[in-house]
Coordinates of C-alpha atoms in Angstrom, one line a residue:
Chain E
M116 CA 0.0 0.0 0.0
H117 CA 1.3 3.4 -0.9
L118 CA 0.3 6.1 1.4
R119 CA 0.9 9.4 -0.2
K120 CA 1.8 12.2 2.2
T121 CA 0.4 12.4 5.7
A122 CA -3.1 11.4 6.6
Q123 CA -5.6 14.2 6.3
K124 CA -7.1 14.6 9.7
T125 CA -9.0 17.6 10.9
A126 CA -9.8 19.1 7.5
L127 CA -11.6 15.9 6.4
S128 CA -14.7 14.5 7.7
S129 CA -16.8 11.9 6.0
F130 CA -20.3 10.5 5.8
S131 CA -21.3 7.3 4.4
R132 CA -23.7 7.0 1.5
R133 CA -23.2 3.3 1.6
R134 CA -24.7 3.0 5.0
L135 CA -27.8 4.9 3.8
L136 CA -28.0 2.8 0.7
S137 CA -27.8 -0.5 2.5
T138 CA -30.6 0.7 4.8
M139 CA -32.6 1.6 1.7
A140 CA -31.9 -1.7 0.1
S141 CA -33.4 -3.5 3.1
L142 CA -36.4 -1.2 3.1
A143 CA -37.3 -1.2 -0.5
G144 CA -37.4 -3.5 -3.5
V145 CA -33.9 -3.9 -4.8
A146 CA -35.0 -3.1 -8.4
A147 CA -36.5 0.2 -7.4
V148 CA -33.4 1.2 -5.4
R149 CA -31.1 0.1 -8.2
Q150 CA -33.0 2.4 -10.5
A151 CA -32.8 5.3 -8.1
F152 CA -29.3 4.8 -6.9
G153 CA -27.8 2.8 -9.8
R154 CA -24.7 4.8 -9.7
D155 CA -23.9 3.5 -6.2
L156 CA -25.2 -0.1 -6.3
N157 CA -23.9 -0.9 -9.7
I158 CA -20.4 -0.6 -8.4
S159 CA -18.9 -3.9 -7.5
A160 CA -16.1 -4.1 -4.9
L161 CA -12.7 -4.9 -6.1
P162 CA -11.4 -7.6 -3.8
G163 CA -7.7 -7.7 -3.4
Y164 CA -7.2 -3.9 -3.6
A165 CA -7.3 -2.0 -0.4
G166 CA -7.7 1.4 -2.0
L167 CA -11.0 1.5 -3.7
P168 CA -12.5 3.9 -6.2
S169 CA -14.5 6.6 -4.4
D170 CA -17.8 5.3 -5.8
T171 CA -17.4 2.5 -3.2
Q172 CA -15.9 4.8 -0.6
P173 CA -17.7 7.3 1.6
Q174 CA -17.8 10.8 0.3
Q175 CA -15.2 13.0 1.9
L176 CA -15.8 16.6 2.9
V177 CA -12.8 18.9 2.8
R178 CA -12.1 22.4 3.8
Y179 CA -10.0 24.5 1.4
P180 CA -8.9 28.1 2.0
Q181 CA -11.8 30.6 2.0
K182 CA -14.2 27.7 1.8
T183 CA -16.5 25.8 4.1
D184 CA -16.7 22.0 4.0
L185 CA -17.3 20.9 0.4
I186 CA -17.5 17.5 -1.2
L187 CA -14.0 16.5 -2.4
L188 CA -13.9 15.1 -5.9
T189 CA -10.3 15.7 -6.6
D190 CA -7.6 17.6 -4.8
R191 CA -4.9 18.5 -7.5
P192 CA -6.2 20.3 -9.4
P193 CA -9.1 20.9 -7.1
Q194 CA -12.7 20.0 -7.9
L195 CA -15.0 20.6 -5.0
E196 CA -18.8 20.2 -5.0
T197 CA -21.3 22.2 -3.1
P198 CA -23.5 20.2 -0.7
L199 CA -27.2 20.5 -1.8
R200 CA -28.3 22.2 1.5
Y201 CA -26.6 25.4 0.3
F202 CA -29.1 25.6 -2.5
R203 CA -32.0 26.7 -0.2
T204 CA -31.2 30.4 -0.7
D205 CA -31.4 32.6 -3.8
L206 CA -27.7 33.4 -3.6
T207 CA -25.1 30.7 -3.0
P208 CA -22.6 31.7 -0.3
N209 CA -19.1 32.3 -1.6
D210 CA -17.5 29.9 0.9
A211 CA -19.9 27.2 -0.3
F212 CA -19.4 27.9 -4.0
F213 CA -18.1 24.9 -6.1
V214 CA -14.6 24.8 -7.3
R215 CA -13.2 23.4 -10.6
W216 CA -9.8 23.9 -12.1
H217 CA -8.4 22.1 -15.1
L218 CA -4.6 22.5 -14.7
A219 CA -2.6 22.0 -11.5
G220 CA -0.8 25.3 -11.7
I221 CA -3.6 27.3 -10.1
P222 CA -3.0 30.8 -8.8
T223 CA -2.5 30.8 -5.0
T224 CA -0.9 34.2 -4.7
V225 CA -2.0 37.4 -6.5
D226 CA -0.1 40.6 -5.9
L227 CA -2.6 43.4 -6.9
S228 CA 0.3 45.9 -7.2
S229 CA 1.6 44.0 -10.2
F230 CA -1.5 42.1 -11.5
R231 CA -2.6 43.5 -14.8
L232 CA -5.4 42.4 -17.2
E233 CA -3.8 42.6 -20.6
V234 CA -5.9 43.5 -23.6
G235 CA -4.3 43.1 -27.0
G236 CA -4.5 41.6 -30.5
H237 CA -6.6 43.1 -33.2
I238 CA -7.1 46.5 -31.5
H239 CA -5.9 50.1 -31.7
N240 CA -4.7 50.5 -28.1
P241 CA -3.2 47.7 -26.1
L242 CA -4.3 48.0 -22.4
R243 CA -2.8 46.9 -19.2
L244 CA -5.4 47.3 -16.5
S245 CA -5.0 47.0 -12.8
L246 CA -7.9 46.0 -10.6
N247 CA -8.1 49.6 -9.5
D248 CA -8.2 50.8 -13.1
L249 CA -11.3 48.5 -13.7
Q250 CA -12.9 49.8 -10.5
S251 CA -12.2 53.5 -11.0
K252 CA -12.2 54.1 -14.8
F253 CA -15.3 52.1 -15.9
M254 CA -18.9 52.2 -14.9
P255 CA -19.8 49.2 -12.7
V256 CA -22.7 46.9 -13.4
T257 CA -24.3 44.2 -11.3
L258 CA -26.1 41.1 -12.4
V259 CA -27.4 38.0 -10.6
A260 CA -26.3 35.0 -12.7
L261 CA -26.1 31.2 -12.4
V262 CA -22.8 29.6 -13.1
Q263 CA -22.9 25.9 -13.8
C264 CA -20.2 23.4 -14.8
S265 CA -20.8 21.8 -18.3
G266 CA -20.5 18.4 -16.6
N267 CA -22.8 19.2 -13.6
A268 CA -24.7 16.0 -12.7
R269 CA -22.4 13.9 -14.9
S270 CA -22.5 11.0 -12.3
L271 CA -26.3 10.6 -13.1
F272 CA -25.7 9.7 -16.7
E273 CA -26.2 6.0 -17.6
P274 CA -24.1 4.4 -18.8
R275 CA -21.5 6.2 -16.8
V276 CA -18.9 8.4 -18.5
P277 CA -15.4 9.5 -17.6
G278 CA -14.8 12.9 -16.1
G279 CA -15.5 14.7 -12.8
Q280 CA -18.2 12.6 -11.1
W281 CA -20.3 15.6 -10.1
G282 CA -23.7 15.3 -8.4
N283 CA -25.9 18.3 -8.8
G284 CA -23.6 20.6 -6.8
A285 CA -21.3 21.9 -9.6
M286 CA -23.3 25.2 -9.8
G287 CA -24.1 28.3 -7.9
N288 CA -26.0 31.5 -8.1
A289 CA -24.3 34.8 -7.3
R290 CA -24.6 38.6 -7.6
W291 CA -21.7 39.7 -9.8
K292 CA -20.3 43.2 -9.9
G293 CA -17.8 44.4 -12.5
V294 CA -17.5 46.1 -15.9
P295 CA -19.0 45.1 -19.2
L296 CA -16.4 43.4 -21.4
K297 CA -17.8 45.6 -24.2
D298 CA -16.6 48.8 -22.4
V299 CA -13.1 47.4 -22.0
L300 CA -13.0 46.3 -25.7
D301 CA -14.3 49.8 -26.7
A302 CA -11.5 51.4 -24.7
A303 CA -9.0 49.2 -26.6
G304 CA -10.6 50.1 -29.9
V305 CA -11.5 46.9 -31.8
L306 CA -10.3 47.0 -35.4
P307 CA -12.5 46.1 -38.3
G308 CA -12.4 42.4 -39.2
A309 CA -12.4 41.2 -35.6
M310 CA -13.9 37.7 -35.3
D311 CA -13.1 36.1 -31.9
V312 CA -12.0 37.1 -28.5
G313 CA -9.5 34.8 -26.8
L314 CA -9.4 34.6 -23.0
H315 CA -7.2 33.1 -20.4
G316 CA -6.4 33.4 -16.8
L317 CA -3.4 32.9 -14.4
D318 CA -3.7 29.1 -14.3
E319 CA -0.8 27.3 -15.9
P320 CA -0.2 23.7 -17.0
V321 CA 2.3 21.6 -15.1
L322 CA 4.0 20.5 -18.3
P323 CA 4.9 23.2 -20.8
Q324 CA 3.5 21.2 -23.7
T325 CA 0.0 20.9 -22.1
P326 CA -2.3 23.5 -23.8
R327 CA -3.0 26.3 -21.3
F328 CA -6.7 26.7 -20.5
Q329 CA -8.1 29.2 -23.0
K330 CA -11.6 29.9 -24.3
S331 CA -13.0 32.2 -26.9
L332 CA -16.2 34.1 -27.6
H333 CA -17.4 35.4 -30.9
I334 CA -16.7 39.2 -31.1
D335 CA -20.5 40.0 -31.2
H336 CA -21.1 37.9 -28.1
A337 CA -18.1 39.5 -26.3
R338 CA -19.6 43.0 -27.2
N339 CA -23.2 42.3 -26.3
G340 CA -23.0 44.4 -23.2
E341 CA -23.9 41.5 -20.9
V342 CA -20.6 39.6 -20.8
M343 CA -18.8 41.1 -17.7
I344 CA -15.4 41.2 -16.1
A345 CA -16.4 40.7 -12.5
Y346 CA -14.4 41.8 -9.5
E347 CA -17.0 41.2 -6.8
M348 CA -19.1 38.1 -6.0
N349 CA -22.0 38.6 -3.6
G350 CA -20.5 41.9 -2.5
E351 CA -17.0 40.6 -1.7
P352 CA -13.8 40.0 -3.6
I353 CA -14.0 36.7 -5.5
P354 CA -12.5 33.8 -3.5
M355 CA -9.1 32.8 -4.8
L356 CA -10.4 29.4 -5.8
N357 CA -13.3 31.0 -7.7
G358 CA -11.1 33.2 -9.8
F359 CA -9.7 36.1 -7.7
P360 CA -9.3 38.9 -8.7
L361 CA -11.3 38.9 -11.9
R362 CA -13.6 36.5 -13.4
L363 CA -15.3 36.6 -16.8
I364 CA -19.1 36.4 -16.4
V365 CA -20.9 34.9 -19.5
P366 CA -24.6 35.1 -18.5
G367 CA -26.6 32.0 -19.6
W368 CA -23.5 30.1 -20.7
Y369 CA -21.8 27.1 -19.1
A370 CA -19.0 27.8 -16.7
T371 CA -16.2 26.7 -19.0
Y372 CA -16.4 30.2 -20.5
W373 CA -16.3 31.9 -17.2
V374 CA -12.5 32.2 -17.2
K375 CA -11.2 32.5 -13.7
S376 CA -8.4 34.8 -12.6
L377 CA -8.8 36.5 -16.0
S378 CA -5.5 38.0 -17.1
S379 CA -5.5 38.1 -20.9
I380 CA -8.0 39.2 -23.5
T381 CA -6.9 38.9 -27.2
V382 CA -9.0 40.1 -30.1
L383 CA -8.5 37.9 -33.1
D384 CA -9.3 38.3 -36.8
Q385 CA -9.7 34.6 -37.0
P386 CA -11.2 31.9 -34.8
L387 CA -9.0 30.9 -31.8
K388 CA -7.4 27.6 -32.3
T389 CA -7.2 25.8 -29.0
F390 CA -7.7 22.3 -27.7
W391 CA -10.2 23.7 -25.2
M392 CA -12.5 24.9 -28.0
D393 CA -11.6 22.4 -30.8
K394 CA -11.5 19.1 -28.9
A395 CA -12.8 19.6 -25.4
Y396 CA -16.2 20.8 -24.2
R397 CA -18.0 19.8 -27.3
I398 CA -21.5 18.3 -27.5
P399 CA -23.5 16.4 -30.1
D400 CA -24.8 18.9 -32.6
N401 CA -28.5 18.6 -31.7
P402 CA -30.8 20.6 -29.4
Q403 CA -30.6 18.2 -26.4
A404 CA -27.0 17.1 -26.8
N405 CA -28.1 13.6 -27.3
E406 CA -26.4 10.5 -28.7
S407 CA -26.1 6.9 -27.8
P408 CA -23.1 4.7 -27.1
Q409 CA -24.0 2.7 -30.2
H410 CA -24.5 5.7 -32.4
L411 CA -22.2 8.5 -31.4
A412 CA -23.0 11.8 -33.1
A413 CA -20.7 12.5 -36.1
D414 CA -20.9 16.2 -35.6
T415 CA -20.1 18.1 -32.5
V416 CA -20.1 21.8 -31.6
P417 CA -18.7 23.7 -28.6
I418 CA -21.1 23.7 -25.6
S419 CA -22.7 27.1 -25.1
R420 CA -26.0 28.1 -23.6
M421 CA -27.3 26.3 -20.5
A422 CA -30.1 23.9 -21.0
V423 CA -33.2 24.0 -18.8
H424 CA -33.0 21.8 -15.8
S425 CA -34.5 21.4 -12.3
I426 CA -33.4 19.5 -9.3
F427 CA -34.6 18.5 -5.8
V428 CA -32.9 20.1 -2.8
T429 CA -35.4 18.8 -0.2
P430 CA -36.1 16.0 0.4
E431 CA -32.9 14.3 -0.6
S432 CA -33.0 10.9 -2.3
G433 CA -33.3 8.1 0.2
E434 CA -34.8 10.3 2.9
Q435 CA -37.2 8.6 5.4
L436 CA -40.5 10.6 5.7
H437 CA -43.5 10.1 7.9
V438 CA -47.2 9.6 7.0
G439 CA -49.4 12.6 7.7
K440 CA -46.6 15.0 8.3
S441 CA -46.2 18.2 6.2
Y442 CA -43.1 18.5 4.1
E443 CA -41.8 21.1 1.8
I444 CA -40.6 19.7 -1.5
S445 CA -38.2 22.3 -2.9
G446 CA -35.4 22.8 -5.3
V447 CA -33.9 25.1 -8.0
A448 CA -34.7 25.4 -11.7
T449 CA -32.0 26.6 -14.0
D450 CA -31.8 27.7 -17.6
G451 CA -29.7 29.7 -20.1
G452 CA -31.2 33.1 -19.9
S453 CA -34.9 32.9 -20.9
G454 CA -36.0 32.6 -17.3
I455 CA -38.2 30.0 -15.7
R456 CA -41.9 30.2 -16.5
S457 CA -43.1 27.2 -14.5
V458 CA -42.0 24.2 -12.4
E459 CA -44.1 21.2 -12.0
V460 CA -43.8 18.4 -9.5
S461 CA -45.1 14.9 -9.5
T462 CA -45.3 12.7 -6.4
D463 CA -46.5 9.6 -8.3
A464 CA -43.7 8.9 -10.7
G465 CA -44.9 11.3 -13.3
Q466 CA -48.6 10.4 -13.6
R467 CA -49.9 13.7 -12.3
W468 CA -48.1 17.0 -12.2
T469 CA -48.8 20.0 -9.9
A470 CA -47.4 23.5 -10.4
A471 CA -44.9 24.4 -7.8
E472 CA -44.6 27.9 -6.3
L473 CA -41.8 29.9 -7.7
G474 CA -39.4 31.9 -5.5
Q475 CA -38.1 35.4 -6.0
D476 CA -37.3 36.4 -9.6
L477 CA -33.8 37.8 -9.6
G478 CA -33.5 38.2 -13.3
R479 CA -33.4 36.0 -16.3
Y480 CA -29.9 34.8 -15.8
S481 CA -30.5 33.8 -12.2
W482 CA -31.7 30.4 -11.1
R483 CA -35.2 30.2 -9.6
L484 CA -36.1 28.5 -6.4
W485 CA -39.3 26.5 -6.2
K486 CA -41.3 24.8 -3.5
M487 CA -44.4 22.7 -3.0
A488 CA -46.1 21.5 0.2
W489 CA -46.7 17.8 0.5
K490 CA -48.3 15.7 3.2
P491 CA -48.0 12.0 2.2
A492 CA -51.3 10.3 3.1
S493 CA -50.1 6.7 3.1
A494 CA -46.9 4.7 3.6
G495 CA -44.9 3.4 0.7
H496 CA -42.2 4.1 -1.8
Y497 CA -42.6 7.4 -3.6
R498 CA -40.9 8.6 -6.7
L499 CA -40.9 12.4 -6.9
M500 CA -40.2 14.1 -10.2
V501 CA -39.7 17.7 -11.2
R502 CA -39.7 19.4 -14.6
A503 CA -39.3 23.1 -15.5
T504 CA -40.4 25.1 -18.5
T505 CA -38.6 28.3 -19.6
N506 CA -40.3 31.6 -20.7
S507 CA -39.3 30.7 -24.3
G508 CA -41.1 27.3 -24.0
E509 CA -38.0 25.1 -23.6
T510 CA -38.8 21.9 -21.7
Q511 CA -36.7 19.1 -20.2
A512 CA -35.9 15.8 -21.8
T513 CA -37.2 12.4 -20.6
T514 CA -34.0 10.6 -21.7
Q515 CA -30.5 12.0 -22.4
W516 CA -27.0 10.7 -22.8
N517 CA -23.8 11.9 -24.4
R518 CA -20.2 10.6 -24.1
S519 CA -19.0 13.5 -22.0
G520 CA -21.9 13.8 -19.6
Y521 CA -22.6 17.5 -20.6
Q522 CA -25.6 19.7 -20.6
R523 CA -27.8 17.6 -18.3
D524 CA -31.4 18.5 -18.9
M525 CA -33.2 15.3 -18.0
I526 CA -36.3 15.2 -15.8
E527 CA -34.9 14.2 -12.4
H528 CA -36.5 12.1 -9.7
C529 CA -36.1 11.6 -6.0
D530 CA -37.1 8.4 -4.3
V531 CA -38.3 8.6 -0.8
V532 CA -39.8 6.1 1.7
V533 CA -42.8 7.1 3.7
G534 CA -43.4 5.1 6.8
Chain N
M970 CA 8.9 13.3 -3.4
R971 CA 8.3 10.1 -5.4
M972 CA 6.1 11.8 -7.9
L973 CA 9.1 13.7 -9.2
R974 CA 11.1 10.7 -10.3
S975 CA 10.6 11.2 -14.0
A976 CA 13.3 13.4 -15.4
S977 CA 10.9 15.3 -17.7
A978 CA 8.5 15.8 -14.9
L979 CA 11.2 17.1 -12.7
F980 CA 12.2 19.5 -15.4
A981 CA 8.7 20.7 -15.7
F982 CA 8.3 21.2 -12.0
V983 CA 11.5 23.2 -11.8
A984 CA 10.8 25.2 -14.9
V985 CA 7.2 25.9 -14.6
A986 CA 5.6 25.0 -11.4
S987 CA 8.2 25.4 -8.6
L988 CA 6.7 28.7 -7.6
L989 CA 3.2 27.4 -7.6
F990 CA 4.0 24.4 -5.3
A991 CA 6.6 25.9 -3.1
S992 CA 4.1 27.2 -0.7
Q993 CA 2.6 23.8 -0.1
S994 CA 5.7 22.2 1.6
G995 CA 5.5 21.8 5.3
Q996 CA 1.8 22.6 5.3
Q997 CA 0.0 20.6 8.0
P998 CA -3.3 19.0 7.2
G999 CA -6.3 20.9 8.5
T1000 CA -4.5 24.2 8.9
S1001 CA -5.3 25.6 5.5
S1002 CA -8.2 27.9 6.3
A1003 CA -6.1 29.8 8.8
S1004 CA -3.7 30.9 6.1
A1005 CA -6.4 31.9 3.7
E1006 CA -6.3 35.6 4.4
A1007 CA -4.5 38.2 2.4
I1008 CA -0.9 38.7 3.6
G1009 CA -1.1 42.5 3.1
G1010 CA -3.4 44.9 1.4
Q1011 CA -2.0 44.1 -2.1
V1012 CA -0.8 40.5 -1.8
H1013 CA -3.6 37.9 -1.6
S1014 CA -2.5 34.3 -0.9
I1015 CA -3.9 30.9 0.0
T1016 CA -2.2 27.7 1.0
L1017 CA -3.7 24.6 -0.5
P1018 CA -4.3 21.7 1.9
D1019 CA -2.2 18.6 1.7
I1020 CA -4.7 15.7 1.0
S1021 CA -3.6 12.1 1.2
T1022 CA -4.6 9.6 -1.3
E1023 CA -4.1 5.9 -1.0
I1024 CA -3.0 4.4 -4.2
P1025 CA -4.3 0.8 -4.7
K1026 CA -1.7 -1.9 -5.3
G1027 CA -1.9 -3.5 -8.7
P1028 CA 0.2 -4.5 -11.7
H1029 CA 2.5 -1.7 -12.8
V1030 CA 1.5 0.6 -10.0
D1031 CA 5.0 2.1 -10.2
T1032 CA 4.5 3.1 -13.8
F1033 CA 1.2 4.8 -12.9
D1034 CA 2.9 6.5 -10.0
R1035 CA 5.8 7.7 -12.1
N1036 CA 3.9 9.0 -15.1
C1037 CA 0.4 10.0 -14.1
L1038 CA 0.8 11.9 -10.9
T1039 CA 2.9 14.7 -12.3
C1040 CA -0.1 16.7 -13.6
H1041 CA -2.9 15.4 -11.3
S1042 CA -3.4 13.5 -8.2
A1043 CA -4.5 9.8 -8.0
R1044 CA -8.0 10.9 -7.1
Y1045 CA -8.6 11.7 -10.8
V1046 CA -8.6 8.0 -11.3
L1047 CA -9.9 6.7 -8.0
T1048 CA -13.1 8.8 -8.2
Q1049 CA -14.1 7.3 -11.5
P1050 CA -16.6 4.5 -11.9
P1051 CA -15.3 1.2 -13.3
F1052 CA -14.7 1.5 -17.0
S1053 CA -13.9 -1.0 -19.8
K1054 CA -10.3 -1.4 -20.9
A1055 CA -11.2 0.5 -24.1
V1056 CA -12.3 3.5 -22.1
W1057 CA -9.2 3.5 -20.0
E1058 CA -7.1 3.2 -23.1
S1059 CA -8.7 6.2 -24.6
E1060 CA -8.2 8.2 -21.4
V1061 CA -4.5 7.4 -21.4
K1062 CA -4.2 8.2 -25.1
K1063 CA -5.9 11.5 -24.4
M1064 CA -3.3 12.4 -21.7
V1065 CA -0.6 11.8 -24.3
A1066 CA -2.2 13.2 -27.4
A1067 CA -4.1 16.2 -26.0
Y1068 CA -2.1 17.1 -22.9
G1069 CA 1.3 16.1 -24.0
A1070 CA 2.2 13.6 -21.3
P1071 CA 5.6 12.2 -22.2
I1072 CA 4.7 8.5 -21.7
S1073 CA 6.2 5.8 -23.8
A1074 CA 4.0 3.3 -25.7
Q1075 CA 5.1 0.5 -23.4
D1076 CA 4.3 2.6 -20.3
Q1077 CA 0.9 3.5 -21.8
E1078 CA 0.0 -0.2 -22.1
R1079 CA 1.2 -0.8 -18.5
I1080 CA -0.9 2.1 -17.2
V1081 CA -4.0 0.8 -19.0
E1082 CA -3.3 -2.6 -17.4
Y1083 CA -3.1 -1.1 -14.0
L1084 CA -6.3 1.0 -14.5
D1085 CA -8.2 -2.0 -15.8
A1086 CA -6.9 -4.1 -12.8
I1087 CA -7.9 -1.6 -10.1
N1088 CA -11.0 -0.1 -11.8
G1089 CA -12.1 -2.2 -14.7
A1090 CA -15.7 -2.6 -15.7
K1091 CA -17.2 -5.9 -14.7
S1092 CA -19.7 -5.8 -17.6
P1093 CA -19.8 -3.8 -20.8
Q1094 CA -23.1 -2.1 -19.8
T1095 CA -21.4 0.0 -17.1
A1096 CA -19.0 1.6 -19.5
A1097 CA -19.1 4.4 -22.0
P1098 CA -17.5 3.9 -25.4
P1099 CA -14.1 5.3 -25.9
K1100 CA -14.1 9.0 -27.0

């Protein structure tokens, strides 16, 4: 057995999903539980190997700097998931906000006296802007917007796919303050013929030959007035692990475009060529990003706008409820900028649907909380389901799969036992 | 540190990442949050926690250890569900072709064997096709 480094002690605590699941298995029919918790029960133990894949291990909570206890997916580079209980409020606390970096050379020290955001390329006036420049020379704007990892809920896809095995906690809703990217580009003076805007941050690959993390937006998108260079998150500086001191805000689009610790903006007169646009973060070229293992889509496109989705926050799958007691079924509904028109909940596995009450409307790029009172009248196994519809009429899928586990928009369920 | 045994990895660490990792040495587990505050008004700094990962024994574990842990920790493998050998093969190939990992053809095969041994799919239904 290799034991790497010293044992993590106080920063780690754990809870056991397996214990819960074994309880569930004894309470309910195995088939029903397999369907609900397939991702756990399908995993067979690996006799002979003492260190087991985490699917068979208890989840670990870990505390990183400026963060509360989050679910540890990976440590280097860090991928930390927000526990669902933080999704009961309109805005997700900064210290509970999920963390996801691609390359191990993440920024851990930023000296604001030397930090500059460089703006160059196909422009008149190259700029080197300090944080203070951005705060004092441009008009600030604020916006509440959801940021969600492209692979949020990847662990729910069947068959399973490689990648960060997120539950539903690779997202969060925050109030961002900063300056429109358009205003900065205008100050730089974009030249005719501009096509793309390339963006990268302070993160670096370990190996020099690894492509640095870079994304691009079409020039029209970059200049739409909504894309923002944020320096505040929920009224505070952005936590280091969420992209201090500047983060690109791309309202309605998946987090892969929300470049953290943004340090470079390059206007291009041709499309940016990078692994991170050309090979990674691509989805099947159809509206619900669908394909099957047997028939992989021949054409793929870069992932972009967030699909409509809704999840349960309370109760959690596997929770034990009581007959005749009042419960609040609640959750969040998310989409890519149209806004949520309605959320419907079923307590009978999708036979009948009831409109849920929507929470505060914080703007079309925000997520929307929803809730519904429920008093189960009799004992048994219940499958709760939730589906959302956007203002533009977009609805959720009943089945969905793609090879990368991206753009989850399937109607979700939550199995509970009432006794 | 054993993860630095490969010459190219050592070079990369010295050339590129020494600054980024220097602050981690000597950090005790569980003390990270205390050092999260800005040092001064202008310098903002955090110290990443040191998280242990048990690496399962298996065939060619040393090859895995020597090649794979330069760029990412073992949890990148251990948090995955079981996959077919074909999926593991494509993952290893991706590390080489897309991320430039300097791994010989023979070592790639050994790593795939290791991954299949410690986390191979028991039935094809649980695995996605190779990318």
